[in-house]
């Protein structure tokens, strides 16, 4: 369970502003995504129109963007080190949602039992060791005089600035934890959303045709897409939102709790035990409801969500 103290706030602020800087200016993030999308399309082409399961390739593409933004390294899809990193990340995610880690998360004092501490999260530890290798290679080539190439470069600059400050949260341990968080939180969420997008376009060829038409009209076939195109693509944007709404890939969201009773716009949110807070279309059974949950409840919608292609008129 995250403690939203000073270190958390410092790290969060750093991540948000670094990701923003990589997105603006030279638009590095956009270039990395576009390049990866081109590699992904080439891998799809390898199947030459035959049916295939895209999930593994989607995992690789999403992870490669995160690897580039965090460690300045893009992998070939068949690189054995990359395949091991992805395997360990997948295993680590499964492992983290197991019964024992959940108990230890709720009662961290149990981790003081040495035997127990050694038993849990073996894949996550192996994943972190693999990540350390990558981070060490990257930091060997860091040149503080140059603009940051990645989140790690920006982090190293903060570590340098905070050398004399013992209170600072910019240290080696937090560097690996921030990069690990980006990998674990970003990889599966992005690739599963993309997989939902592909499936829904197959199931709704009429919607697919209209999206393709808008792409052809606005972007054409001669150049890659840019973020700037989005404002001129309202139909495609609406379809992406509907895919995310329908896919609902984190239905219970993360568990949240308030540290004290708090009033927000006249509503009392009491300090309650741990409970899920849903940002999804499904109602949350407990914890702090989100805006989306409240909207769902107000709509009186009784059934599961539908991919509502008919409302996608703009
Ligand atoms: C379609 C893609 C994605 C979906 C659906 C998604 C969904 C979510 C959700 C539901 C949360 C929990 C928010 C909460 O606590 O209320 C979350 C948090 C987070 N996500 Fe994502 N995410 C996606 C992509 C990414 C990517 C690409 C990254 C990183 C490269 C990322 C990094 C994070 C991090 C670090 C957090 C924790 C934020 C915090 O506690 O402040 N996510 N995401």
Short mmCIF file of C-alpha atoms and ligand atoms in Angstrom, two decimals:
data_model
loop_
_atom_site.label_atom_id
_atom_site.label_comp_id
_atom_site.label_asym_id
_atom_site.label_seq_id
_atom_site.Cartn_x
_atom_site.Cartn_y
_atom_site.Cartn_z
CA UNK A 1 0.00 0.00 0.00
CA UNK A 2 1.53 3.32 -1.07
CA UNK A 3 2.04 5.94 1.61
CA UNK A 4 1.36 9.33 0.11
CA UNK A 5 4.10 11.10 2.05
CA UNK A 6 6.77 13.57 0.99
CA UNK A 7 8.83 11.02 -1.00
CA UNK A 8 5.75 9.87 -2.94
CA UNK A 9 4.80 13.45 -3.78
CA UNK A 10 8.37 14.27 -4.85
CA UNK A 11 8.58 11.22 -7.10
CA UNK A 12 5.14 11.76 -8.58
CA UNK A 13 5.89 15.41 -9.39
CA UNK A 14 9.19 14.35 -10.98
CA UNK A 15 7.56 11.65 -13.15
CA UNK A 16 4.72 13.87 -14.33
CA UNK A 17 7.01 16.77 -15.25
CA UNK A 18 9.66 14.52 -16.89
CA UNK A 19 7.07 12.72 -19.01
CA UNK A 20 5.62 16.10 -19.96
CA UNK A 21 9.08 17.38 -20.98
CA UNK A 22 9.72 14.27 -23.09
CA UNK A 23 6.36 14.80 -24.78
CA UNK A 24 6.80 18.51 -25.48
CA UNK A 25 9.91 20.16 -26.99
CA UNK A 26 11.46 17.67 -29.38
CA UNK A 27 8.37 15.47 -29.01
CA UNK A 28 10.56 12.44 -28.22
CA UNK A 29 7.70 10.41 -26.80
CA UNK A 30 5.68 10.85 -29.98
CA UNK A 31 8.67 9.80 -32.11
CA UNK A 32 9.24 6.68 -30.01
CA UNK A 33 5.58 5.65 -30.24
CA UNK A 34 5.47 6.25 -33.99
CA UNK A 35 8.67 4.28 -34.56
CA UNK A 36 7.40 1.40 -32.42
CA UNK A 37 4.03 1.39 -34.19
CA UNK A 38 5.87 1.06 -37.52
CA UNK A 39 7.89 -1.92 -36.16
CA UNK A 40 4.69 -3.49 -34.84
CA UNK A 41 2.97 -3.14 -38.23
CA UNK A 42 5.99 -4.76 -39.93
CA UNK A 43 5.71 -7.71 -37.51
CA UNK A 44 1.99 -8.01 -38.31
CA UNK A 45 2.91 -7.99 -42.02
CA UNK A 46 5.19 -11.00 -41.43
CA UNK A 47 2.02 -13.10 -40.98
CA UNK A 48 1.12 -12.27 -44.55
CA UNK A 49 -2.62 -12.11 -43.88
CA UNK A 50 -2.74 -15.37 -41.92
CA UNK A 51 -4.56 -15.43 -38.57
CA UNK A 52 -2.36 -14.92 -35.48
CA UNK A 53 -2.63 -13.95 -31.84
CA UNK A 54 -1.33 -10.37 -31.54
CA UNK A 55 -1.05 -10.15 -27.74
CA UNK A 56 2.63 -10.99 -27.42
CA UNK A 57 3.59 -8.48 -30.11
CA UNK A 58 1.43 -5.82 -28.45
CA UNK A 59 3.21 -6.52 -25.12
CA UNK A 60 6.55 -6.10 -26.86
CA UNK A 61 5.56 -2.85 -28.55
CA UNK A 62 4.17 -1.30 -25.34
CA UNK A 63 7.21 -2.43 -23.33
CA UNK A 64 9.63 -1.10 -25.91
CA UNK A 65 8.18 2.40 -25.66
CA UNK A 66 8.48 2.20 -21.86
CA UNK A 67 12.04 0.79 -22.14
CA UNK A 68 13.01 3.67 -24.43
CA UNK A 69 11.45 6.36 -22.29
CA UNK A 70 12.81 4.96 -19.04
CA UNK A 71 16.22 3.46 -20.01
CA UNK A 72 16.86 4.86 -23.49
CA UNK A 73 16.91 1.35 -24.94
CA UNK A 74 14.78 -0.22 -27.67
CA UNK A 75 14.94 -4.00 -28.05
CA UNK A 76 14.56 -6.15 -31.14
CA UNK A 77 11.48 -8.33 -30.66
CA UNK A 78 13.55 -11.54 -30.59
CA UNK A 79 16.27 -10.27 -28.21
CA UNK A 80 16.61 -12.97 -25.49
CA UNK A 81 17.16 -10.32 -22.79
CA UNK A 82 13.91 -8.61 -23.79
CA UNK A 83 12.00 -11.90 -23.81
CA UNK A 84 13.27 -12.69 -20.30
CA UNK A 85 12.38 -9.20 -19.04
CA UNK A 86 8.83 -9.57 -20.39
CA UNK A 87 8.44 -13.07 -18.94
CA UNK A 88 9.58 -11.89 -15.54
CA UNK A 89 7.31 -8.84 -15.71
CA UNK A 90 4.29 -11.05 -16.53
CA UNK A 91 5.20 -13.51 -13.78
CA UNK A 92 5.79 -10.63 -11.37
CA UNK A 93 2.34 -9.20 -12.08
CA UNK A 94 0.67 -12.56 -11.48
CA UNK A 95 2.73 -13.13 -8.38
CA UNK A 96 1.86 -9.70 -6.94
CA UNK A 97 -1.86 -10.47 -7.03
CA UNK A 98 -1.41 -13.80 -5.19
CA UNK A 99 -2.83 -14.42 -1.73
CA UNK A 100 0.40 -14.16 0.27
CA UNK A 101 1.57 -10.84 -1.24
CA UNK A 102 -1.92 -9.39 -0.56
CA UNK A 103 -1.67 -10.42 3.09
CA UNK A 104 1.84 -8.96 3.36
CA UNK A 105 0.67 -5.75 1.70
CA UNK A 106 -2.04 -5.38 4.33
CA UNK A 107 0.24 -6.45 7.23
CA UNK A 108 3.79 -5.45 6.15
CA UNK A 109 5.24 -6.19 9.58
CA UNK A 110 5.09 -9.90 8.61
CA UNK A 111 7.95 -9.22 6.18
CA UNK A 112 10.28 -9.13 9.17
CA UNK A 113 10.01 -12.93 9.27
CA UNK A 114 13.13 -13.72 7.18
CA UNK A 115 11.86 -17.06 5.88
CA UNK A 116 8.61 -15.47 4.66
CA UNK A 117 10.35 -12.48 3.04
CA UNK A 118 12.51 -14.85 1.00
CA UNK A 119 9.47 -16.86 -0.15
CA UNK A 120 7.51 -14.07 -1.85
CA UNK A 121 7.86 -12.09 -5.05
CA UNK A 122 10.76 -14.16 -6.48
CA UNK A 123 9.89 -13.17 -10.07
CA UNK A 124 9.61 -9.51 -9.11
CA UNK A 125 13.08 -9.71 -7.55
CA UNK A 126 14.46 -11.37 -10.70
CA UNK A 127 12.71 -8.69 -12.80
CA UNK A 128 14.36 -5.95 -10.73
CA UNK A 129 17.77 -7.63 -11.13
CA UNK A 130 17.30 -7.67 -14.90
CA UNK A 131 16.23 -4.02 -14.80
CA UNK A 132 19.33 -3.12 -12.76
CA UNK A 133 21.48 -4.48 -15.56
CA UNK A 134 19.69 -2.26 -18.06
CA UNK A 135 19.85 0.82 -15.83
CA UNK A 136 23.57 0.32 -15.13
CA UNK A 137 24.35 0.09 -18.83
CA UNK A 138 22.34 3.23 -19.49
CA UNK A 139 23.87 5.30 -16.71
CA UNK A 140 27.42 4.47 -17.94
CA UNK A 141 26.64 6.54 -21.03
CA UNK A 142 24.97 9.44 -19.18
CA UNK A 143 26.42 12.85 -20.01
CA UNK A 144 25.12 15.47 -17.55
CA UNK A 145 26.03 18.23 -20.01
CA UNK A 146 23.52 16.93 -22.57
CA UNK A 147 19.71 17.21 -22.40
CA UNK A 148 18.15 14.08 -20.81
CA UNK A 149 17.64 11.21 -23.26
CA UNK A 150 15.31 9.40 -20.90
CA UNK A 151 13.61 9.42 -17.50
CA UNK A 152 16.73 7.78 -16.00
CA UNK A 153 18.96 10.63 -17.23
CA UNK A 154 16.58 13.15 -15.67
CA UNK A 155 16.54 11.11 -12.43
CA UNK A 156 20.36 10.97 -12.32
CA UNK A 157 20.45 14.77 -12.69
CA UNK A 158 18.09 15.07 -9.69
CA UNK A 159 20.30 12.68 -7.70
CA UNK A 160 23.30 14.82 -8.49
CA UNK A 161 21.46 17.99 -7.38
CA UNK A 162 20.31 16.33 -4.15
CA UNK A 163 23.69 14.84 -3.21
CA UNK A 164 23.98 16.96 -0.07
CA UNK A 165 20.34 16.46 0.97
CA UNK A 166 19.82 13.35 3.13
CA UNK A 167 16.03 13.87 3.03
CA UNK A 168 15.88 13.58 -0.76
CA UNK A 169 14.00 10.64 -2.28
CA UNK A 170 16.25 10.70 -5.37
CA UNK A 171 18.39 7.63 -4.77
CA UNK A 172 19.32 4.37 -6.53
CA UNK A 173 16.54 2.37 -4.90
CA UNK A 174 13.81 4.80 -5.95
CA UNK A 175 15.20 4.98 -9.49
CA UNK A 176 14.75 1.23 -9.96
CA UNK A 177 11.33 1.31 -8.24
CA UNK A 178 10.06 4.17 -10.45
CA UNK A 179 11.24 2.44 -13.63
CA UNK A 180 9.82 -0.91 -12.45
CA UNK A 181 6.47 0.78 -11.69
CA UNK A 182 6.33 2.29 -15.18
CA UNK A 183 7.02 -1.12 -16.75
CA UNK A 184 4.58 -3.07 -14.64
CA UNK A 185 1.80 -0.46 -14.73
CA UNK A 186 2.22 0.54 -18.38
CA UNK A 187 2.90 -2.66 -20.26
CA UNK A 188 -0.17 -4.85 -19.76
CA UNK A 189 -2.63 -1.94 -19.44
CA UNK A 190 -1.60 -0.56 -22.82
CA UNK A 191 -1.32 -3.87 -24.66
CA UNK A 192 -4.66 -5.19 -23.38
CA UNK A 193 -6.37 -1.93 -24.37
CA UNK A 194 -4.86 -2.25 -27.86
CA UNK A 195 -6.03 -5.88 -28.04
CA UNK A 196 -9.58 -4.75 -27.14
CA UNK A 197 -9.32 -2.12 -29.87
CA UNK A 198 -8.35 -4.70 -32.49
CA UNK A 199 -11.10 -7.10 -31.41
CA UNK A 200 -13.80 -4.41 -31.42
CA UNK A 201 -12.75 -3.20 -34.87
CA UNK A 202 -13.06 -6.80 -36.14
CA UNK A 203 -16.50 -7.14 -34.55
CA UNK A 204 -17.67 -3.74 -35.87
CA UNK A 205 -16.40 -3.46 -39.46
CA UNK A 206 -18.65 -0.45 -40.08
CA UNK A 207 -16.89 1.46 -37.28
CA UNK A 208 -13.52 0.25 -38.55
CA UNK A 209 -14.33 1.53 -42.04
CA UNK A 210 -15.27 4.97 -40.71
CA UNK A 211 -12.11 5.20 -38.61
CA UNK A 212 -10.01 4.21 -41.64
CA UNK A 213 -11.80 6.84 -43.72
CA UNK A 214 -10.98 9.54 -41.17
CA UNK A 215 -7.33 8.38 -41.02
CA UNK A 216 -7.09 8.51 -44.83
CA UNK A 217 -8.73 11.96 -44.97
CA UNK A 218 -6.71 13.60 -42.20
CA UNK A 219 -3.35 11.79 -42.21
CA UNK A 220 -3.25 10.05 -45.58
CA UNK A 221 -0.89 7.20 -46.42
CA UNK A 222 2.32 9.19 -46.93
CA UNK A 223 3.27 10.18 -43.38
CA UNK A 224 3.02 8.80 -39.82
CA UNK A 225 0.34 10.15 -37.45
CA UNK A 226 1.10 13.03 -35.06
CA UNK A 227 -0.59 13.99 -31.80
CA UNK A 228 -1.61 17.25 -33.50
CA UNK A 229 -3.88 15.24 -35.84
CA UNK A 230 -6.11 14.21 -32.97
CA UNK A 231 -8.12 17.44 -32.82
CA UNK A 232 -9.16 16.89 -36.44
CA UNK A 233 -10.17 13.26 -35.81
CA UNK A 234 -13.26 13.41 -33.58
CA UNK A 235 -14.70 10.07 -34.73
CA UNK A 236 -11.48 8.13 -34.10
CA UNK A 237 -11.10 9.84 -30.72
CA UNK A 238 -14.67 8.86 -29.78
CA UNK A 239 -14.00 5.26 -30.83
CA UNK A 240 -10.83 5.12 -28.69
CA UNK A 241 -12.80 6.39 -25.69
CA UNK A 242 -15.53 3.83 -26.30
CA UNK A 243 -12.92 1.03 -26.57
CA UNK A 244 -11.48 2.10 -23.20
CA UNK A 245 -14.95 2.33 -21.70
CA UNK A 246 -16.00 -1.08 -23.01
CA UNK A 247 -12.67 -2.84 -22.34
CA UNK A 248 -12.83 -1.73 -18.72
CA UNK A 249 -9.50 -3.39 -18.04
CA UNK A 250 -9.15 -2.47 -14.35
CA UNK A 251 -12.77 -3.02 -13.28
CA UNK A 252 -12.15 -2.72 -9.55
CA UNK A 253 -9.36 -0.14 -9.93
CA UNK A 254 -6.66 -0.06 -7.24
CA UNK A 255 -7.66 -0.30 -3.58
CA UNK A 256 -7.84 3.16 -2.01
CA UNK A 257 -8.55 4.43 1.47
CA UNK A 258 -8.71 7.87 3.04
CA UNK A 259 -6.29 8.50 5.90
CA UNK A 260 -8.96 10.54 7.70
CA UNK A 261 -12.63 11.56 7.33
CA UNK A 262 -12.81 14.16 4.59
CA UNK A 263 -15.54 16.28 3.03
CA UNK A 264 -15.49 16.92 -0.72
CA UNK A 265 -18.10 19.32 -2.15
CA UNK A 266 -20.50 18.57 0.67
CA UNK A 267 -20.06 14.77 0.53
CA UNK A 268 -18.50 13.06 3.52
CA UNK A 269 -15.95 10.39 2.66
CA UNK A 270 -15.31 8.58 5.92
CA UNK A 271 -12.05 6.90 6.88
CA UNK A 272 -12.94 3.31 6.06
CA UNK A 273 -11.03 0.09 5.69
CA UNK A 274 -9.32 -0.83 2.48
CA UNK A 275 -11.72 -0.99 -0.45
CA UNK A 276 -11.70 -0.79 -4.21
CA UNK A 277 -12.53 2.51 -5.87
CA UNK A 278 -13.77 1.98 -9.35
CA UNK A 279 -12.95 4.30 -12.24
CA UNK A 280 -14.65 1.79 -14.46
CA UNK A 281 -18.16 1.41 -15.72
CA UNK A 282 -18.99 -1.19 -13.08
CA UNK A 283 -20.22 -0.09 -9.67
CA UNK A 284 -17.71 -0.36 -6.80
CA UNK A 285 -18.82 -2.47 -3.87
CA UNK A 286 -16.99 -0.32 -1.31
CA UNK A 287 -14.26 2.22 -0.75
CA UNK A 288 -14.35 5.64 -2.44
CA UNK A 289 -16.54 5.70 -5.52
CA UNK A 290 -15.20 7.61 -8.49
CA UNK A 291 -17.02 10.00 -10.79
CA UNK A 292 -17.50 7.25 -13.39
CA UNK A 293 -19.01 4.92 -10.80
CA UNK A 294 -21.39 7.61 -9.63
CA UNK A 295 -22.44 8.30 -13.23
CA UNK A 296 -23.03 4.59 -13.80
CA UNK A 297 -25.11 4.33 -10.65
CA UNK A 298 -27.15 7.43 -11.55
CA UNK A 299 -27.88 6.12 -15.04
CA UNK A 300 -29.67 3.15 -13.41
CA UNK A 301 -27.94 0.93 -15.95
CA UNK A 302 -28.58 -2.64 -14.86
CA UNK A 303 -26.57 -4.74 -17.30
CA UNK A 304 -23.00 -5.04 -18.50
CA UNK A 305 -21.70 -2.27 -20.77
CA UNK A 306 -22.12 -2.61 -24.54
CA UNK A 307 -19.78 -1.32 -27.25
CA UNK A 308 -22.14 1.39 -28.29
CA UNK A 309 -21.07 2.00 -31.85
CA UNK A 310 -24.43 3.58 -32.70
CA UNK A 311 -23.73 6.59 -30.44
CA UNK A 312 -20.44 7.25 -32.21
CA UNK A 313 -21.84 9.98 -34.40
CA UNK A 314 -20.06 13.31 -34.27
C1 LIG B 1 -4.64 2.28 -21.67
C2 LIG B 1 -3.61 2.28 -20.87
C3 LIG B 1 -3.70 2.43 -19.36
C4 LIG B 1 -4.74 2.23 -18.50
C5 LIG B 1 -6.15 1.78 -18.84
C6 LIG B 1 -4.26 2.54 -17.17
C7 LIG B 1 -5.01 2.47 -16.02
C8 LIG B 1 -4.59 2.86 -14.78
C9 LIG B 1 -5.41 2.88 -13.59
C10 LIG B 1 -6.87 2.48 -13.53
C11 LIG B 1 -4.63 3.32 -12.58
C12 LIG B 1 -5.05 3.49 -11.12
C13 LIG B 1 -5.46 4.92 -10.86
C14 LIG B 1 -5.86 5.11 -9.44
O1 LIG B 1 -5.12 4.75 -8.54
O2 LIG B 1 -6.95 5.65 -9.23
C15 LIG B 1 -3.32 3.60 -13.10
C16 LIG B 1 -2.27 4.09 -12.36
C17 LIG B 1 -0.98 4.18 -12.85
N1 LIG B 1 -0.58 3.97 -14.14
FE1 LIG B 1 -1.75 3.49 -15.69
N2 LIG B 1 -2.95 2.91 -17.26
C18 LIG B 1 -2.55 2.85 -18.56
C19 LIG B 1 -1.31 3.15 -19.09
C20 LIG B 1 -0.20 3.44 -18.34
C21 LIG B 1 1.14 3.65 -18.86
C22 LIG B 1 1.52 3.57 -20.36
C23 LIG B 1 1.95 3.90 -17.80
C24 LIG B 1 3.43 4.17 -17.74
C25 LIG B 1 4.25 4.24 -18.75
C26 LIG B 1 1.12 3.86 -16.59
C27 LIG B 1 1.59 4.07 -15.31
C28 LIG B 1 0.77 4.17 -14.20
C29 LIG B 1 1.28 4.52 -12.89
C30 LIG B 1 2.74 4.83 -12.51
C31 LIG B 1 0.16 4.53 -12.03
C32 LIG B 1 0.14 4.88 -10.53
C33 LIG B 1 -0.14 6.38 -10.46
C34 LIG B 1 -0.24 6.92 -9.06
O3 LIG B 1 -0.45 6.16 -8.10
O4 LIG B 1 -0.15 8.14 -8.95
N3 LIG B 1 -0.16 3.58 -16.97
N4 LIG B 1 -3.32 3.31 -14.45
#
